[in-house]
């Protein structure tokens, strides 16, 4: 077998003409486009049987690899943090919640981020969309952390048309609404009224059109879709008049707009010829929010919980470069794996990062080989509270694991571990998933459309079992987490508690500072760095 190595597309093409059909191994690093959807649920994509139509996502993933044992974090900031650092939150001090607009912190500045590594590998690096990794000082901004260009918003939950974010400013206890949109480091005005899914897609396609194809491209597209507020141009809702629940109908329209956006981005890559050497990754950042139209059916729980509905993510990879297109992968993968995987694809080095928790999973994706990942720490967060109402639990937003919902702090049955089982934590090893403390809203939310009540925001859910401080599930045979088996497998429980114990000893203290009044955007009219 003759293998031709080449460093440049021209040579490759010349050899192909002369030597075709000899196999060709080309060293030219691929363009990498990473599209991250926001709050996109397990049951919200066509190929999982959703009533929502996603023809572009279905078609692109059908030519690639659908990742069906793929995990993300249960929240925005944590998933993005792990994507950018390749490290668990316990190792960056960011294991608790998200970064609220007035909190003075960001992903620690001594963490080397994915775009910096891509840049060192010779890539042009561009980001469009949601950052949410801190912005209290300029050093935290995407343009200071490896991106050549940035167009997007720094916090979360803004209006899709005005690009304004409303948030309480301490100590006034006053809600301020201000613009959150930047081009580079400058406030971007003049985009009022343009729907963000459209706005960001336009910027992405313009970056693609202007890109010099000789230079490898790393493009990170962090869409606002399909996070609440539920806003969408009317034309996208028209096909969904059959959906009675208003939230779900609006959400479905937002998903359709996002699907069109991904279609447009892939088309732009094809039209510019970049596609033939592109790896496109699509991923959600966390499970769907049932309070805002999302669905993770049949999985248990939702966004902000450690149940599968919170952490099992929609994801796929599509590229002409994969060895086994059209396959479904059941290999265990996690969002922290992208950093070593993509830097590996780029032919770069992870030198300069701290100890990574992610694995290079490219061979598992491309060739179907066994995943190097056997274990996955979902999180350990001693300060956890579920801030959204959970049906059937009243205003249990701050229920502590040691009080309500049948959870008692019991150390006695697991005497071999010093891990405090009142702590909200979850860990996975092969098929086993162990949860401790209160994992978050534990309902099985019904399949959309199966109940004829409207406007009840998914509250007619199936009650969870009474919770125990330590719960074990075999999520391979029981992906819905219905059969708790800790009593049958005490040794597995013991091992996993010991693993949690060693992780907790290896974790950084939580960084979650008080709001800083200096964040007030009243003078500048925009959210942004204030220190
Ligand atoms: C703002 O609200 C907090 C908690 O709700 C309260 O402790 C504080 O006194 C309030 N501050 C003012 C200035 O009203
Ligand atoms: C996709 O492209 C079509 C054709 O140019 C355009 O009409 C549509 O608005 C675009 N959609 C998005 C979300 O960018
Ligand atoms: C890693 O980077 C350091 C500092 O930039 C350098 O001294 C070292 O040789 C590098 N190691 C490898 C294996 O590239
Ligand atoms: C165990 O964890 C819970 C929840 O974080 C905490 O309230 C409690 O104080 C901890 N107990 C011990 C003995 O550390
Ligand atoms: C604790 O460890 C000892 C010795 O390793 C073992 O015999 C015992 O069964 C363990 N206890 C539990 C509850 O797993
Ligand atoms: C639908 O609503 C009607 C009238 O409120 C009620 O009688 C019926 O039981 C409901 N069906 C379901 C499946 O909830």
XYZ file of C-alpha atoms and ligand atoms in Angstrom:
615
model
C 0.000 0.000 0.000
C 1.365 3.355 -0.965
C 0.765 6.110 1.479
C 1.424 9.583 0.239
C 2.117 12.172 2.873
C 1.564 15.741 1.978
C 1.511 19.081 3.618
C -0.522 21.090 1.285
C -3.754 20.839 -0.550
C -2.222 21.653 -3.954
C 0.219 18.746 -3.707
C -2.541 16.490 -2.467
C -4.732 17.375 -5.402
C -1.885 16.871 -7.875
C -1.078 13.460 -6.427
C -4.705 12.531 -6.419
C -5.007 13.280 -10.110
C -1.889 11.273 -10.936
C -2.052 8.436 -8.450
C -5.733 8.048 -7.716
C -7.041 5.686 -6.399
C -3.987 5.178 -4.190
C -4.657 5.936 -0.543
C -3.635 9.338 0.526
C -2.767 10.471 4.006
C -2.734 14.191 4.154
C -1.130 16.093 7.003
C -3.080 19.238 6.433
C -4.868 19.916 9.714
C -8.636 20.003 9.408
C -10.827 23.021 9.927
C -12.812 22.568 13.112
C -16.254 24.044 13.611
C -17.784 23.508 17.033
C -21.469 24.386 17.376
C -22.798 24.495 20.920
C -26.550 24.735 21.411
C -27.939 26.106 24.668
C -30.406 24.056 26.765
C -31.238 21.728 23.869
C -32.948 18.655 25.326
C -32.552 14.954 24.608
C -36.071 14.673 23.152
C -35.815 17.811 21.039
C -33.966 16.457 18.013
C -35.650 14.635 15.139
C -33.502 11.528 15.338
C -34.552 10.915 18.939
C -38.155 10.793 17.814
C -39.084 14.374 18.688
C -42.201 15.987 17.274
C -39.882 18.918 16.503
C -38.429 18.788 12.996
C -34.684 19.078 12.629
C -33.952 18.039 9.035
C -30.479 19.608 8.905
C -29.295 18.132 12.186
C -30.735 14.752 11.169
C -29.088 14.822 7.743
C -25.670 16.028 8.941
C -25.548 13.554 11.810
C -26.702 10.701 9.561
C -23.530 11.237 7.517
C -21.406 11.371 10.649
C -21.393 9.764 14.075
C -24.229 10.229 16.540
C -22.856 10.184 20.073
C -25.410 8.301 22.158
C -23.396 7.854 25.337
C -22.201 11.424 25.492
C -22.284 13.601 28.600
C -22.222 17.290 29.323
C -22.552 19.253 32.540
C -26.000 20.180 33.881
C -25.492 23.940 33.420
C -24.170 26.586 31.033
C -21.017 27.890 32.685
C -19.818 24.449 33.851
C -20.126 22.830 30.419
C -18.406 25.736 28.701
C -15.742 25.748 31.389
C -14.961 22.074 30.819
C -15.035 22.456 27.041
C -12.489 25.267 27.242
C -10.191 23.735 29.886
C -10.545 19.962 29.443
C -10.804 19.820 33.230
C -13.473 19.007 35.787
C -15.016 21.890 37.684
C -13.601 20.621 40.979
C -10.190 21.426 39.494
C -10.994 25.016 38.589
C -13.010 25.934 41.688
C -16.102 26.396 39.526
C -18.157 23.440 40.764
C -21.009 25.655 41.978
C -23.676 27.105 39.682
C -23.030 29.631 36.967
C -21.314 33.011 36.855
C -23.992 35.614 37.594
C -23.564 39.017 35.904
C -22.242 40.853 38.965
C -19.898 38.192 40.309
C -16.261 39.205 40.052
C -14.641 36.010 38.790
C -13.944 34.060 35.618
C -12.280 30.817 34.521
C -8.962 31.103 36.386
C -6.494 33.061 34.309
C -3.790 30.433 34.803
C -5.887 27.892 32.877
C -4.782 27.559 29.267
C -7.876 27.412 27.086
C -8.679 25.432 23.960
C -8.469 28.417 21.564
C -5.002 29.291 22.889
C -3.842 25.765 22.125
C -5.429 25.888 18.672
C -3.753 29.199 17.993
C -0.390 27.731 19.005
C -1.101 24.932 16.537
C -1.349 27.497 13.743
C -5.113 27.966 13.621
C -7.146 31.088 13.022
C -9.524 31.169 15.997
C -12.943 32.796 15.966
C -15.843 32.775 18.364
C -19.448 33.809 17.852
C -22.135 33.736 20.555
C -22.371 33.079 24.258
C -19.263 33.273 26.435
C -20.536 33.001 30.035
C -17.084 32.274 31.424
C -16.624 35.526 33.265
C -16.020 39.115 32.213
C -15.472 41.264 35.299
C -12.091 42.333 33.956
C -10.749 42.546 30.439
C -8.283 39.699 30.941
C -11.260 37.350 31.151
C -12.664 38.196 27.720
C -12.589 35.705 24.822
C -10.216 37.945 22.861
C -7.721 37.759 25.736
C -8.060 34.012 26.049
C -7.159 32.794 22.618
C -9.745 34.013 20.139
C -8.599 36.213 17.247
C -12.131 37.540 16.942
C -15.306 37.501 18.984
C -18.871 38.563 18.344
C -21.445 37.741 20.976
C -22.649 38.171 24.521
C -20.856 37.667 27.779
C -23.584 36.581 30.220
C -26.794 34.634 29.502
C -30.599 34.798 29.195
C -30.865 37.982 27.189
C -33.600 39.079 24.870
C -33.143 37.592 21.391
C -33.993 40.887 19.662
C -32.853 43.730 21.920
C -29.789 41.789 23.160
C -30.480 43.247 26.570
C -29.936 41.300 29.759
C -31.834 42.218 32.918
C -30.255 41.455 36.249
C -30.369 42.632 39.816
C -27.552 44.941 40.808
C -26.412 44.951 44.421
C -26.848 46.567 46.839
C -29.624 48.554 45.175
C -31.777 45.464 44.697
C -32.747 47.168 41.482
C -33.083 45.359 38.220
C -30.995 46.841 35.473
C -31.512 46.009 31.836
C -28.558 46.746 29.618
C -27.061 45.665 26.334
C -24.896 42.558 26.307
C -23.415 42.328 22.834
C -19.833 42.855 21.769
C -17.766 42.888 18.649
C -14.287 42.128 19.841
C -14.070 44.047 23.077
C -16.278 46.914 21.957
C -19.972 47.218 22.699
C -21.880 46.337 19.541
C -24.797 48.664 18.918
C -27.038 48.754 15.879
C -28.306 45.174 15.998
C -31.565 45.803 17.815
C -34.412 43.890 16.257
C -32.249 41.235 14.598
C -33.044 37.782 15.953
C -29.855 36.411 17.471
C -29.966 33.042 15.710
C -29.970 34.990 12.448
C -27.433 37.556 13.652
C -24.913 34.961 14.788
C -25.353 32.814 11.684
C -24.706 35.844 9.488
C -21.477 36.536 11.369
C -20.418 32.893 11.144
C -21.039 32.660 7.401
C -19.149 35.906 6.887
C -16.145 34.548 8.831
C -16.255 31.416 6.684
C -16.504 33.415 3.436
C -13.512 35.595 4.367
C -11.346 32.771 5.648
C -8.108 31.970 3.816
C -8.495 28.224 3.154
C -4.741 27.683 3.451
C -4.906 28.419 7.163
C -6.690 25.951 9.436
C -9.803 27.410 11.041
C -11.121 26.885 14.551
C -14.604 28.339 14.763
C -16.576 28.138 18.001
C -20.260 28.915 17.516
C -22.075 29.142 20.852
C -25.652 29.797 19.805
C -28.172 31.556 22.030
C -30.763 29.049 20.827
C -32.666 27.430 22.415
C -32.364 28.959 25.893
C -35.259 30.990 27.254
C -36.712 33.642 26.806
C -39.000 31.846 24.385
C -38.820 34.164 21.386
C -38.897 33.337 17.701
C -40.064 34.913 14.423
C -43.599 33.805 13.630
C -42.675 31.929 10.454
C -40.846 29.253 12.432
C -43.895 28.483 14.575
C -46.313 28.019 11.680
C -45.542 24.294 11.206
C -46.192 23.658 14.890
C -49.837 24.680 15.272
C -50.473 21.056 16.307
C -48.532 21.611 19.544
C -51.036 22.764 22.139
C -48.614 23.775 24.877
C -47.559 27.334 24.131
C -44.078 27.034 25.609
C -43.407 23.888 23.654
C -44.720 25.450 20.455
C -42.465 28.503 20.772
C -39.549 26.310 21.726
C -40.158 24.103 18.687
C -39.997 27.192 16.477
C -36.699 28.202 18.112
C -35.306 24.735 17.442
C -36.343 25.022 13.799
C -34.527 28.357 13.497
C -31.446 26.776 15.039
C -31.686 23.816 12.678
C -31.815 26.234 9.756
C -28.788 28.058 11.178
C -26.742 24.851 11.303
C -27.875 24.089 7.742
C -26.741 27.529 6.600
C -23.362 27.155 8.320
C -22.731 23.774 6.689
C -23.774 25.210 3.334
C -21.321 28.097 3.723
C -18.551 25.590 4.455
C -19.461 23.648 1.335
C -19.698 26.700 -0.898
C -16.243 27.885 0.141
C -14.720 24.435 -0.340
C -13.695 24.233 3.322
C -16.098 21.373 4.001
C -13.898 18.648 2.449
C -11.376 19.198 5.209
C -13.703 20.121 8.062
C -14.700 18.360 11.254
C -17.993 19.726 12.553
C -19.043 18.984 16.113
C -22.551 19.694 17.347
C -23.328 19.511 21.060
C -25.790 20.783 23.581
C -24.417 22.389 26.729
C -26.834 20.647 29.132
C -30.183 18.924 29.281
C -33.419 20.664 28.339
C -35.253 22.981 30.730
C -38.778 21.561 31.106
C -39.940 24.898 32.539
C -39.101 26.556 29.220
C -40.356 24.183 26.547
C -37.517 21.661 26.594
C -37.912 17.897 26.959
C -35.528 15.130 27.903
C -38.097 12.371 27.724
C -37.780 9.522 28.582
C -34.849 10.501 30.778
C -35.313 11.525 34.377
C -34.766 15.087 35.587
C -33.760 18.150 33.609
C -31.221 20.951 33.381
C -29.637 21.820 36.745
C -29.870 18.190 37.972
C -27.413 15.299 37.920
C -30.057 12.910 36.607
C -29.561 11.716 33.044
C -32.009 14.367 31.831
C -29.557 17.000 33.023
C -26.288 15.534 31.812
C -26.876 13.133 28.922
C -26.337 15.368 25.929
C -27.330 15.485 22.307
C -24.146 15.437 20.256
C -22.718 14.358 16.929
C -19.640 14.724 14.768
C -19.855 15.014 11.026
C -17.000 15.207 8.550
C -15.826 13.759 5.275
C -12.713 12.751 7.248
C -14.250 10.141 9.569
C -13.527 6.478 8.882
C -16.989 5.194 9.680
C -19.627 7.667 8.544
C -23.240 6.870 9.296
C -22.664 5.183 12.633
C -24.014 5.510 16.139
C -21.456 5.529 18.931
C -22.243 4.081 22.342
C -18.777 4.810 23.699
C -18.653 6.860 26.874
C -17.626 10.429 26.071
C -17.713 13.755 27.865
C -17.531 17.425 27.013
C -14.118 17.673 28.737
C -12.793 15.265 26.084
C -13.013 17.801 23.262
C -9.924 19.762 24.283
C -7.412 16.899 23.945
C -9.375 15.484 20.994
C -9.450 18.679 18.954
C -5.892 19.692 19.821
C -4.879 16.190 18.753
C -6.692 16.595 15.437
C -4.939 19.914 14.978
C -1.603 18.166 15.382
C -0.960 20.426 18.358
C 0.204 19.884 21.880
C -1.569 20.210 25.197
C 1.692 21.355 26.736
C 0.954 24.221 29.090
C -2.398 22.971 30.330
C -2.782 21.674 33.840
C -3.527 17.984 34.373
C -6.375 17.170 32.012
C -9.504 15.214 32.936
C -10.466 14.812 29.272
C -9.317 12.054 26.922
C -8.503 12.092 23.238
C -11.557 10.250 21.881
C -10.923 10.732 18.168
C -10.303 7.052 17.421
C -13.531 6.153 19.194
C -15.430 8.691 17.135
C -13.791 8.077 13.806
C -13.005 4.366 13.939
C -15.338 3.095 16.642
C -12.553 1.871 18.887
C -13.127 1.533 22.632
C -13.298 4.817 24.495
C -10.316 5.515 26.720
C -12.825 6.938 29.198
C -14.137 4.439 31.757
C -14.982 6.873 34.511
C -16.709 10.226 34.596
C -17.076 12.586 37.518
C -20.362 14.403 36.940
C -19.759 16.859 39.756
C -19.311 17.387 43.485
C -20.989 20.530 44.813
C -21.446 20.839 48.588
C -23.333 24.141 48.168
C -25.905 22.874 45.652
C -29.451 24.254 45.610
C -32.088 23.741 42.947
C -33.262 27.281 42.242
C -36.259 26.411 40.064
C -39.529 24.961 41.359
C -39.766 21.194 41.113
C -43.315 19.870 40.750
C -44.634 18.010 43.751
C -41.936 19.393 45.964
C -43.574 22.721 46.706
C -41.119 25.520 47.141
C -38.358 23.069 47.889
C -35.823 25.166 46.045
C -33.579 25.116 49.063
C -34.467 21.685 50.432
C -31.344 20.367 51.981
C -30.352 16.781 51.425
C -30.433 16.129 55.105
C -34.059 17.201 55.586
C -36.957 16.724 53.146
C -37.696 14.256 50.346
C -36.736 11.189 52.302
C -33.069 12.031 52.246
C -31.373 11.564 55.560
C -27.694 11.928 56.223
C -26.621 8.389 56.796
C -22.982 7.508 57.107
C -23.474 4.237 58.924
C -24.403 2.008 55.992
C -21.316 3.099 54.030
C -18.797 3.034 56.797
C -15.812 2.318 54.568
C -15.938 5.704 52.934
C -15.353 9.022 54.537
C -17.259 10.743 51.758
C -20.085 12.899 53.124
C -23.094 11.433 51.347
C -25.190 14.524 52.029
C -23.169 16.282 49.359
C -24.694 16.659 45.909
C -22.425 14.518 43.753
C -22.492 11.921 40.988
C -19.934 9.659 39.415
C -20.052 7.182 36.579
C -17.903 4.078 36.110
C -18.688 2.002 33.025
C -22.408 1.183 33.362
C -22.649 2.311 36.991
C -23.839 5.696 38.136
C -23.748 6.665 41.776
C -25.564 9.716 43.129
C -25.310 11.193 46.604
C -27.174 14.003 48.326
C -30.020 15.721 46.521
C -29.385 15.356 42.767
C -31.921 18.007 41.726
C -35.483 17.783 40.425
C -36.059 14.053 40.166
C -39.240 13.841 38.085
C -39.904 11.890 34.938
C -41.455 14.598 32.829
C -43.991 13.259 30.366
C -43.513 13.089 26.649
C -44.756 16.402 25.209
C -48.277 16.227 23.854
C -49.270 13.247 25.977
C -51.170 15.400 28.417
C -53.899 17.741 27.298
C -53.411 20.380 29.920
C -51.831 23.587 28.764
C -49.854 26.275 30.485
C -48.885 24.076 33.396
C -45.210 24.111 32.449
C -44.715 20.397 32.652
C -45.894 20.137 36.226
C -47.980 17.024 35.662
C -44.949 14.852 35.975
C -44.526 11.403 37.348
C -43.308 11.553 40.936
C -39.835 10.338 41.668
C -39.106 7.530 44.096
C -38.303 8.545 47.600
C -34.740 9.614 47.433
C -31.923 7.977 49.338
C -28.625 9.569 50.296
C -26.776 7.043 48.171
C -28.302 5.771 44.934
C -26.864 3.433 42.355
C -28.180 2.820 38.843
C -27.038 0.644 35.987
C -27.666 3.293 33.359
C -26.840 0.990 30.479
C -29.821 -1.288 31.159
C -31.759 1.391 33.014
C -31.137 4.734 31.277
C -34.291 6.168 32.881
C -32.907 5.633 36.387
C -35.977 3.766 37.610
C -34.338 0.856 39.434
C -32.140 1.850 42.328
C -29.736 -1.013 43.047
C -27.356 0.122 45.790
C -28.510 -2.734 48.053
C -27.611 -5.346 45.441
C -24.127 -3.990 44.706
C -22.547 -2.767 47.972
C -19.040 -3.301 46.614
C -19.706 -1.057 43.635
C -21.135 1.563 45.980
C -18.096 1.309 48.195
C -15.671 1.674 45.299
C -17.485 4.655 43.873
C -17.736 6.391 47.238
C -14.005 5.915 47.601
C -13.507 7.472 44.163
C -15.660 10.435 45.206
C -13.636 10.716 48.352
C -10.392 10.883 46.425
C -11.868 13.471 44.040
C -13.108 15.624 46.883
C -9.644 15.579 48.437
C -8.224 16.655 45.095
C -10.650 19.540 44.562
C -10.091 23.257 44.708
C -12.187 25.278 47.146
C -15.313 26.696 45.534
C -15.026 30.153 44.021
C -18.407 31.867 44.246
C -17.892 35.476 45.260
C -20.553 37.931 46.350
C -21.930 40.296 43.763
C -19.830 43.387 43.217
C -21.803 46.652 43.011
C -19.211 47.888 40.509
C -20.918 45.776 37.848
C -23.732 48.334 37.480
C -24.050 49.020 33.736
C -25.896 52.292 34.237
C -23.037 54.509 33.130
C -21.854 52.499 30.141
C -25.253 51.161 29.082
C -23.770 47.702 28.622
C -22.705 44.746 30.718
C -18.999 44.237 30.590
C -15.679 44.415 32.423
C -15.800 46.805 35.352
C -12.546 46.187 37.200
C -31.572 43.674 49.182
O -32.080 42.378 49.357
C -31.390 41.621 50.308
C -31.918 40.209 50.288
O -33.121 40.130 49.627
C -31.529 42.291 51.666
O -30.798 41.562 52.620
C -31.006 43.712 51.603
O -31.239 44.368 52.814
C -31.655 44.469 50.475
N -30.983 45.732 50.319
C -31.638 46.871 50.165
C -30.787 48.102 50.016
O -32.843 46.940 50.128
C -30.534 30.688 6.181
O -30.343 31.074 4.856
C -31.526 31.479 4.181
C -31.162 31.715 2.717
O -30.145 32.645 2.634
C -32.072 32.721 4.863
O -33.273 33.106 4.241
C -32.336 32.389 6.316
O -32.752 33.550 6.996
C -31.094 31.862 6.973
N -31.421 31.433 8.335
C -30.639 31.646 9.382
C -31.135 31.214 10.724
O -29.548 32.144 9.298
C 6.394 22.671 27.066
O 6.508 24.083 27.165
C 7.614 24.517 27.917
C 7.531 26.017 28.096
O 6.928 26.629 26.988
C 8.899 24.074 27.217
O 10.014 24.481 27.962
C 8.871 22.553 27.087
O 10.002 22.114 26.364
C 7.627 22.089 26.391
N 7.553 20.625 26.431
C 7.198 19.898 25.385
C 7.148 18.428 25.602
O 6.913 20.382 24.313
C -21.954 17.136 54.790
O -22.388 17.883 53.656
C -23.506 18.699 53.902
C -23.949 19.275 52.552
O -22.920 19.927 51.923
C -23.142 19.742 54.923
O -24.264 20.559 55.208
C -22.659 19.049 56.200
O -22.203 20.015 57.097
C -21.551 18.059 55.905
N -21.262 17.283 57.088
C -20.045 17.122 57.549
C -19.903 16.266 58.764
O -19.070 17.646 57.024
C -15.427 -2.502 54.486
O -14.155 -3.039 54.190
C -13.915 -4.309 54.778
C -12.472 -4.713 54.518
O -12.014 -4.194 53.301
C -14.912 -5.321 54.225
O -14.736 -6.594 54.808
C -16.320 -4.830 54.515
O -17.274 -5.659 53.911
C -16.519 -3.405 53.983
N -17.814 -2.881 54.404
C -18.725 -2.427 53.561
C -19.982 -1.895 54.161
O -18.592 -2.441 52.346
C -58.179 15.806 28.835
O -59.035 16.813 29.321
C -60.345 16.372 29.601
C -61.175 17.587 29.995
O -60.461 18.423 30.864
C -60.314 15.298 30.688
O -61.595 14.826 30.959
C -59.437 14.153 30.213
O -59.280 13.199 31.210
C -58.050 14.662 29.809
N -57.254 13.576 29.245
C -56.021 13.328 29.605
C -55.316 12.222 28.898
O -55.448 13.979 30.456
